[in-house]
Coordinates of C-alpha atoms in Angstrom, one line a residue:
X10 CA 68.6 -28.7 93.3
X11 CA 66.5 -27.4 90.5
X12 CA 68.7 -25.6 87.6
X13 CA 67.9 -22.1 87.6
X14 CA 66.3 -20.6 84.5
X15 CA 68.4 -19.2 81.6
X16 CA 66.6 -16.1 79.5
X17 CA 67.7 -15.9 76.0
X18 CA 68.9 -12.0 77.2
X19 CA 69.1 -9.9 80.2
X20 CA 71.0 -7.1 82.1
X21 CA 74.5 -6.9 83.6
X22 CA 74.6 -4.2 86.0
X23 CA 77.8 -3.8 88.4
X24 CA 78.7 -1.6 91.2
X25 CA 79.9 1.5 89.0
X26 CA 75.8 1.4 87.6
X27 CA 74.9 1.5 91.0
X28 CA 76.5 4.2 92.3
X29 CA 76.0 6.0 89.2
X30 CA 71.7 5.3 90.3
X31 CA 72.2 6.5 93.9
X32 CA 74.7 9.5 93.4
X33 CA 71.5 10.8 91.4
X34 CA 69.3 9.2 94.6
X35 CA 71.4 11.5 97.0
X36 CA 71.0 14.3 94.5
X37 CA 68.9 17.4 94.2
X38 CA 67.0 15.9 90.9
X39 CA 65.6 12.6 90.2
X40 CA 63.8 14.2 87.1
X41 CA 64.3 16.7 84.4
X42 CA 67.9 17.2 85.9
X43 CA 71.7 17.3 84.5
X44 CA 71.7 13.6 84.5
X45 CA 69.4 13.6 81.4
X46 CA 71.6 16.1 79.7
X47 CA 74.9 14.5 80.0
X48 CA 73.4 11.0 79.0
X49 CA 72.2 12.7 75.9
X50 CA 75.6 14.1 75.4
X51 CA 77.5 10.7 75.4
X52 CA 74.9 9.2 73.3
X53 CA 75.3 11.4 70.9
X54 CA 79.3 11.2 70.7
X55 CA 78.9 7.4 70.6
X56 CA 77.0 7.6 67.9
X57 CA 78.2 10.4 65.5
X58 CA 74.9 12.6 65.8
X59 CA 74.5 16.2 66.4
X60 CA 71.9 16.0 69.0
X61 CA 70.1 12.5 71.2
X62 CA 66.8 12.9 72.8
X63 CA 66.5 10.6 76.0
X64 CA 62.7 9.2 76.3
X65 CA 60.9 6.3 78.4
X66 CA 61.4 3.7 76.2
X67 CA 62.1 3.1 72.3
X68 CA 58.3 2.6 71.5
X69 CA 58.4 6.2 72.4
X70 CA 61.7 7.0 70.2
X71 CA 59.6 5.9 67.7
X72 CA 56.5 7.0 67.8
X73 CA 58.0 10.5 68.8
X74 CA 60.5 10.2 66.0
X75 CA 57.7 9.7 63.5
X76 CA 55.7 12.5 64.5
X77 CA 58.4 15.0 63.9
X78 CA 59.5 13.3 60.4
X79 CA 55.8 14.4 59.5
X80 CA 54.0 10.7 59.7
X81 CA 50.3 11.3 59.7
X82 CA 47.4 11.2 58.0
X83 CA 48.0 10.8 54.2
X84 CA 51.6 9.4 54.7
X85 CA 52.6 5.5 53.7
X86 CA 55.3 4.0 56.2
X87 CA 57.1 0.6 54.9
X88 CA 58.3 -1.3 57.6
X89 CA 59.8 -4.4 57.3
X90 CA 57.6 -7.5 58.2
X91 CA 60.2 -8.8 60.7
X92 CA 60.6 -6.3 63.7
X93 CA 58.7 -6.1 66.6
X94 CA 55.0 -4.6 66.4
X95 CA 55.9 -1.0 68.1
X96 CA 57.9 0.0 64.7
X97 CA 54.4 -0.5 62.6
X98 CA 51.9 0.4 65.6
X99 CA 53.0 3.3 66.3
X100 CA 52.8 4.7 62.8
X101 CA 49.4 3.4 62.5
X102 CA 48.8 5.5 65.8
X103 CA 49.6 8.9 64.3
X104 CA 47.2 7.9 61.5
X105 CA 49.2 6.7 58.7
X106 CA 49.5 4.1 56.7
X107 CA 51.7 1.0 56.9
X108 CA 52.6 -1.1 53.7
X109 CA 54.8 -4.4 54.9
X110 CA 57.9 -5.4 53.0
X111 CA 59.5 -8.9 53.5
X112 CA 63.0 -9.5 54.5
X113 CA 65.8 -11.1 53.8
X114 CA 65.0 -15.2 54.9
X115 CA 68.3 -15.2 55.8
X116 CA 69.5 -12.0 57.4
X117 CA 66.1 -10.6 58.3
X118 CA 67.3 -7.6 57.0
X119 CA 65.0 -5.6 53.9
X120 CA 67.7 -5.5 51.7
X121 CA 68.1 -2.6 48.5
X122 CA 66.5 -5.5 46.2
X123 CA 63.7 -5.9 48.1
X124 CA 63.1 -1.9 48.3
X125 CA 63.8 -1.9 44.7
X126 CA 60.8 -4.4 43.8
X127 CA 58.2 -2.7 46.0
X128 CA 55.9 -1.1 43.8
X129 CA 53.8 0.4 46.5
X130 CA 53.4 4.4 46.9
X131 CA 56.0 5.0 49.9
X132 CA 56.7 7.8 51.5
X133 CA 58.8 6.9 54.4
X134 CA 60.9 3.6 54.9
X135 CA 62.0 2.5 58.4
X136 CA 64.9 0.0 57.9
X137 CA 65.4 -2.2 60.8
X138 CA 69.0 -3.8 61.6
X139 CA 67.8 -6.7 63.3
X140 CA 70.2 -8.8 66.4
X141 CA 72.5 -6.0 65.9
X142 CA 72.9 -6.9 61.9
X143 CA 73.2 -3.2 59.8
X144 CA 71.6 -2.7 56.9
X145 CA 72.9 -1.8 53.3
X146 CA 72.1 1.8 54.2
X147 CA 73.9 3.4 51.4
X148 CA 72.1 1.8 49.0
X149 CA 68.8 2.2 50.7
X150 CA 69.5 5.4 50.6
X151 CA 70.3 5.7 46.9
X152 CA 66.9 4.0 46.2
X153 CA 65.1 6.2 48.7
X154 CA 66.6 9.4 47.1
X155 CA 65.3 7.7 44.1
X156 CA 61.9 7.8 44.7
X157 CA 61.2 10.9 47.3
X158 CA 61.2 8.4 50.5
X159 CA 62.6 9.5 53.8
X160 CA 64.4 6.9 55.7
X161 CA 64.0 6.3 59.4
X162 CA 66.0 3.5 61.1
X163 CA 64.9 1.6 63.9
X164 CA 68.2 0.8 65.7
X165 CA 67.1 -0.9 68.8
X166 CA 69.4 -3.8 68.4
X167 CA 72.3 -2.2 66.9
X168 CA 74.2 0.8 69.2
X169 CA 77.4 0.1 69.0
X170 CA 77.3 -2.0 65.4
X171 CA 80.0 -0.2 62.8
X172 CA 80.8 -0.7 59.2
X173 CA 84.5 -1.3 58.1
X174 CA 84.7 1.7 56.3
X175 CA 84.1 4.0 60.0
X176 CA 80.2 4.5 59.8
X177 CA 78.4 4.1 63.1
X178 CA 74.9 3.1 63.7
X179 CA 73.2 6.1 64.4
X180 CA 75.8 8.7 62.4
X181 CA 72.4 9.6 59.8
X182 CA 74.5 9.5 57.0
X183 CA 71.6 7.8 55.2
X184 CA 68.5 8.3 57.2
X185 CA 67.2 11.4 58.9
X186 CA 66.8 9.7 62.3
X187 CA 67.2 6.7 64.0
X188 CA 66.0 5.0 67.4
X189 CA 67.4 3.1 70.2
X190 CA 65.8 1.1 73.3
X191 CA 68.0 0.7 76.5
X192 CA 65.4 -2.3 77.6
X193 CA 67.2 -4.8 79.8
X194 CA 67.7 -7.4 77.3
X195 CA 69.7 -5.1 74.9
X196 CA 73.3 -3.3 74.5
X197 CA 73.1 -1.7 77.3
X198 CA 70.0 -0.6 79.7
X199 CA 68.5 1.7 81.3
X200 CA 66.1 -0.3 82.7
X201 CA 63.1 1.2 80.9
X202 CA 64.7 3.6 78.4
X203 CA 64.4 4.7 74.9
X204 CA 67.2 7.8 72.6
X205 CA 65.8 9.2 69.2
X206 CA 69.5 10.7 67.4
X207 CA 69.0 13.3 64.7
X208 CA 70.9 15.9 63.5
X209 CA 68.2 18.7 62.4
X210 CA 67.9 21.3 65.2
X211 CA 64.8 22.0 64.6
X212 CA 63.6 18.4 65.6
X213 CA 66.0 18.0 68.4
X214 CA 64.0 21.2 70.0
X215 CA 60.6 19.7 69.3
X216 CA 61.5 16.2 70.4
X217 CA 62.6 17.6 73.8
X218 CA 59.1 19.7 73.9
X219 CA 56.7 16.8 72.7
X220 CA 58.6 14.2 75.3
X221 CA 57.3 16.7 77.9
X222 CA 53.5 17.5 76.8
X223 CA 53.9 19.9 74.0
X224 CA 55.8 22.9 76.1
X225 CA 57.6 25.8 74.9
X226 CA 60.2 28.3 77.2
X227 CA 60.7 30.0 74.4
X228 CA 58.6 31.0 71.5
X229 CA 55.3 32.9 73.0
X230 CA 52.2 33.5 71.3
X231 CA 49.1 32.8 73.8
X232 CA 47.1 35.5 75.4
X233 CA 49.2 35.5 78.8
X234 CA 52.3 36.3 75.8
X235 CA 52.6 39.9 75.5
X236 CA 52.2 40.4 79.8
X237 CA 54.3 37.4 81.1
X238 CA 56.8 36.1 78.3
X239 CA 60.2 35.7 79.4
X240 CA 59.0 35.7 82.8
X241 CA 61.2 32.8 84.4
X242 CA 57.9 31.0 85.7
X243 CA 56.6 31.1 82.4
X244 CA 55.7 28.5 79.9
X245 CA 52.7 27.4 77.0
X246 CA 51.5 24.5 75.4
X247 CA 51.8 24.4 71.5
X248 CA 50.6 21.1 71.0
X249 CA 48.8 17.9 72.0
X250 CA 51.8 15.3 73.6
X251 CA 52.5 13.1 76.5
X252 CA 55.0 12.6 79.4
X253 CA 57.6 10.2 77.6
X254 CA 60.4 11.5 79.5
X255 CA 63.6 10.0 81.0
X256 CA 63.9 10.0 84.6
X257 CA 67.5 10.8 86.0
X258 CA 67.9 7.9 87.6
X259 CA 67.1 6.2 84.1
X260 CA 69.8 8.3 82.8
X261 CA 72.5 8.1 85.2
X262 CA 72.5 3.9 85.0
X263 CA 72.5 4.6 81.2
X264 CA 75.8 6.8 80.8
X265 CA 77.5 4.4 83.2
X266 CA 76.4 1.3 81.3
X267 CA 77.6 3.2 77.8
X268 CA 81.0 3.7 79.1
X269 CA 81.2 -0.5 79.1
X270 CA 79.3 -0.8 75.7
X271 CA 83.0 -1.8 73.9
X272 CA 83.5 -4.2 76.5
X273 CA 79.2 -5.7 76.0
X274 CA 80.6 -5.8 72.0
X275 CA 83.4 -8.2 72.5
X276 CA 81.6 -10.2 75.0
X277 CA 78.9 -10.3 72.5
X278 CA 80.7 -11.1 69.6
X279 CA 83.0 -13.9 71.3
X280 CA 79.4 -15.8 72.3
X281 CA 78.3 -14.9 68.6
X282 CA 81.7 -16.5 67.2
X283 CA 81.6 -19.5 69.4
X284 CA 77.9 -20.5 68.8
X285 CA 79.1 -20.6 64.6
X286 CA 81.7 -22.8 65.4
X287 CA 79.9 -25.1 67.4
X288 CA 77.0 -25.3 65.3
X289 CA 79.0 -25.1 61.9
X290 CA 78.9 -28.7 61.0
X291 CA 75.7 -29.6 62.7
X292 CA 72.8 -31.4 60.4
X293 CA 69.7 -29.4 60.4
X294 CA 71.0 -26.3 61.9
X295 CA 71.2 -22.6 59.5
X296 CA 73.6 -20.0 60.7
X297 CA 73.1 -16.9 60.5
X298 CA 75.3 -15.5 57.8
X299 CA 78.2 -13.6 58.4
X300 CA 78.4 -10.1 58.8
X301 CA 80.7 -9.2 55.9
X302 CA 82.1 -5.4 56.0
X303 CA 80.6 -4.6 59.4
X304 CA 81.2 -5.0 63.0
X305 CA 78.0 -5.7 64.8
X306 CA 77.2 -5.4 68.5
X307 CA 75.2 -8.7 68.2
X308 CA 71.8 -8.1 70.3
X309 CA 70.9 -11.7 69.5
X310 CA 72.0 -15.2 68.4
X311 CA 69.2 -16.7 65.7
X312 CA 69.5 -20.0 64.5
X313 CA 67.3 -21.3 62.0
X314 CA 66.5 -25.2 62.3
X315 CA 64.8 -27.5 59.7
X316 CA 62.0 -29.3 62.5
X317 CA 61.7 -31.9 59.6
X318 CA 65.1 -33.2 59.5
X319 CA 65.3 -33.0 63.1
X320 CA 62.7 -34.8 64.0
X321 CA 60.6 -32.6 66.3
X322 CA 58.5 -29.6 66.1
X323 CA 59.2 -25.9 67.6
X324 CA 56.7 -26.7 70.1
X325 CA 58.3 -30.0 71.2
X326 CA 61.6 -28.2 70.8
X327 CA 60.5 -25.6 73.2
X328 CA 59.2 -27.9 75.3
X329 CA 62.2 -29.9 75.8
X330 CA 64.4 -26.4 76.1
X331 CA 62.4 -25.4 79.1
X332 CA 62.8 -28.7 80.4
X333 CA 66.5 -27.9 79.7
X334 CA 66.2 -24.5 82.2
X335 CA 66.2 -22.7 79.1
X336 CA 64.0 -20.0 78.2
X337 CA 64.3 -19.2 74.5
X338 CA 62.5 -17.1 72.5
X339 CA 61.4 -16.1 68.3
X340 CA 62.5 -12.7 66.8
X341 CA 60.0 -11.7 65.7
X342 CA 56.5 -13.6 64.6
X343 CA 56.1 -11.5 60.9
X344 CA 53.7 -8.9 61.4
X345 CA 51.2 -9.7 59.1
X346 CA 50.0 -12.3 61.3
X347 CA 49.4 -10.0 64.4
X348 CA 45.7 -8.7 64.2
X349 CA 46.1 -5.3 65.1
X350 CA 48.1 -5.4 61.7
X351 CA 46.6 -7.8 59.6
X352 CA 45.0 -5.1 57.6
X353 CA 48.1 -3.7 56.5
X354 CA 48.8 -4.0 52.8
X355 CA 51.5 -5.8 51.5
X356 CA 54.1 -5.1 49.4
X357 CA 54.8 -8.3 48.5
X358 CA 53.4 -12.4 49.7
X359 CA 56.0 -11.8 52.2
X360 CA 57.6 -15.2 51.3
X361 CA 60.8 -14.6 53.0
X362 CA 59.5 -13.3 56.8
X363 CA 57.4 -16.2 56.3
X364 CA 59.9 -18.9 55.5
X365 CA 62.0 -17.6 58.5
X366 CA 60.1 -17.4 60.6
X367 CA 58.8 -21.6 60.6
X368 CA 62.7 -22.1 61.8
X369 CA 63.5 -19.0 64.0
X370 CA 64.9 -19.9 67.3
X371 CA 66.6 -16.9 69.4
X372 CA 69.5 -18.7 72.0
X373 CA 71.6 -17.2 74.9
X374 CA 73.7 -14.0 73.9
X375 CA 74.7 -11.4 76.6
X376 CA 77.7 -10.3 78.4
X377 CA 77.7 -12.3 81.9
X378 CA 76.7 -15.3 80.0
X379 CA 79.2 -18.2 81.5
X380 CA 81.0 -20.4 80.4
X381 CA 79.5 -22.6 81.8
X382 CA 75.8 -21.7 80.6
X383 CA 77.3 -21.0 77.5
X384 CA 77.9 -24.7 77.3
X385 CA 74.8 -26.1 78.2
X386 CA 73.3 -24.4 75.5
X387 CA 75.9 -26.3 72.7
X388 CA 75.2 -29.2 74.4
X389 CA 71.5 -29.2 74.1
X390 CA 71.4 -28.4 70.4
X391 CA 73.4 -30.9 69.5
X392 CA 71.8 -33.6 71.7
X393 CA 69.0 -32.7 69.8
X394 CA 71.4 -33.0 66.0
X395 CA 72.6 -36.1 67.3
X396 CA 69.6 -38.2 66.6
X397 CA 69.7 -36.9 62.9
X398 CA 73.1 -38.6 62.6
X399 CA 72.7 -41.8 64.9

């Protein structure tokens, strides 16, 4: 019997999520109904923030995020050359102008020094805390004040991750906003699902008007104004903007998989633990460091291996997982190679997204993940270390 195929990420939903979906299924609204609302509400609470924005997905967060932080035309946006493309397209969509910085080759994080060396005009920064990994925020934020730079985080990985010293991911006590995806493969899902936490009212009202084509219920001034405003049916259009709006259903299997988030953290962080141990003293395998003064809700386990000493290339190595039944995966091809960015200007050669990248592999890491599979993916690395030391 063929071994069925293990993903380097997916879902764990359980009865509770389901009923949660069809309570909203038997409901009265499976759109632009309370269920949106009270997901909003928990998100926010987990988090620290003064107000969450539910919206289709975290390329959304972002772009919608941006918009309201003034990105346009005329703007610079540095965003670190490992993340995935949506945190650099969608700031080239609204017309402005991306400037990639490198990373960290061992963290993947763009650390203080590397903000520090950048002698690029920049007038927003959108730090990324990569496999659930947070980044020195405080002292992003110190170099940001620095030079006039707002800071936006891109959080997909990292709801739940905490420093020692009580600061949640997503509390803005360094950045004006942050984002969050609820994809399948991360903390939690929604199935398709995306949060933008700020704590500015002002955005928090036009986030919840551009997620829904531009309207306004409350502020008047079209030709229909001084007749019908205030009438309860109603409504204008301010501005140019889409339908990137959570669904109820969306929302409901949301706020039931955030009540289990704690429990997705240790499960996380007991595969994280026991994949360090097992590869600790393994030739040609680099761990990722450790997290030191923070408690991440790891989103992914990355290894880095040296192909040389081993022996094989990523290809073969790919190759031989798949023939393994396992479907791994690289976080994140740097983005100067992608066309659609290739243009961009860099900040720097981008040495150290480079060199990481040549030995990225992304392995197994999700609550559900058992024992057993768990296993299987030891053994294979180190069938493949063996031959290094036989």
């Amino acid at each position: 019997m063929a071994r069925k195929t293990l993903g380097y990420g997916r879902q764990l939903v359980d009865e509770e999520d389901v009923a949660a979906v069809v309570e909203v299924l038997r409901g009265d609204s499976l759109t632009c109904g309370p269920a949106v609302e009270a997901f909003e509400r928990v998100v926010a609470e987990r988090c620290g923030a003064r107000h969450a924005v539910a919206v289709s997905n975290g390329t959304s967060a972002l772009r919608l995020l941006y918009r309201v932080a003034g990105v346009g035309p005329g703007t610079r946006v540095g965003v670190p050359a490992i993340t995935f493309v949506a945190t650099a397209s969608q700031a080239l969509a609204l017309g402005a102008e991306v400037v990639l910085l490198d990373v960290d080759p061992t963290t993947l994080l763009l650390t203080p020094e590397i903000l520090e060396r950048c002698s690029e005009r920049l007038d927003f920064v959108v730090p990324v805390h990569i496999a659930g990994r947070l980044c020195d925020m405080r002292a992003l934020a110190d170099i940001a004040r620095q030079r006039g730079i707002t800071l936006l985080e891109d959080a997909a990985h990292a709801l739940g991750s905490t420093l020692d010293n009580g600061t949640r991911c997503g509390d803005l006590s360094f950045s004006r906003g942050a984002t969050f995806s609820f994809h399948p493969v991360k903390n939690i899902t929604t199935a398709e699902g995306g949060a933008i936490v700020v704590n500015d009212d002002a955005w928090a009202e036009r986030l919840k008007s551009l997620r829904h084509h531009g309207v306004s219920r409350t502020q008047f001034h079209g030709t229909l104004a001084p007749q019908d405003g205030g009438a309860p049916w109603f409504h204008e259009f301010h501005e140019i903007a889409g339908n990137d709006r959570l669904s109820d259903l969306h929302a409901a299997l949301g706020r039931s998989q955030l009540q289990k988030l704690s429990r997705f953290k240790a499960e996380r962080a007991a595969i994280h633990a026991s994949y360090r141990e097992a590869f600790s003293d393994m030739d040609g395998v680099l761990l990722p460091p450790p997290a030191l003064g923070q408690s991440p809700c790891w989103h992914l386990f990355q290894l880095q291996l040296d192909w040389h000493l081993l022996g094989l290339t990523r290809r073969e190595f790919f190759a031989r997982a798949a023939h393994a039944g396992l479907q791994l995966q690289v976080h994140y091809i740097p983005l100067h190679h992608q066309p659609v960015l290739a243009s961009c200007t860099r900040a720097s050669a981008l040495a150290g997204a480079d060199h990481a990248y040549q030995r990225l592999v992304t392995l197994p890491c999700f609550p559900g993940l058992t024992s057993a599979q768990h296993m299987h993916v030891i053994e294979f690395i180190a069938s493949l270390c063996e031959r290094v030391t036989a």
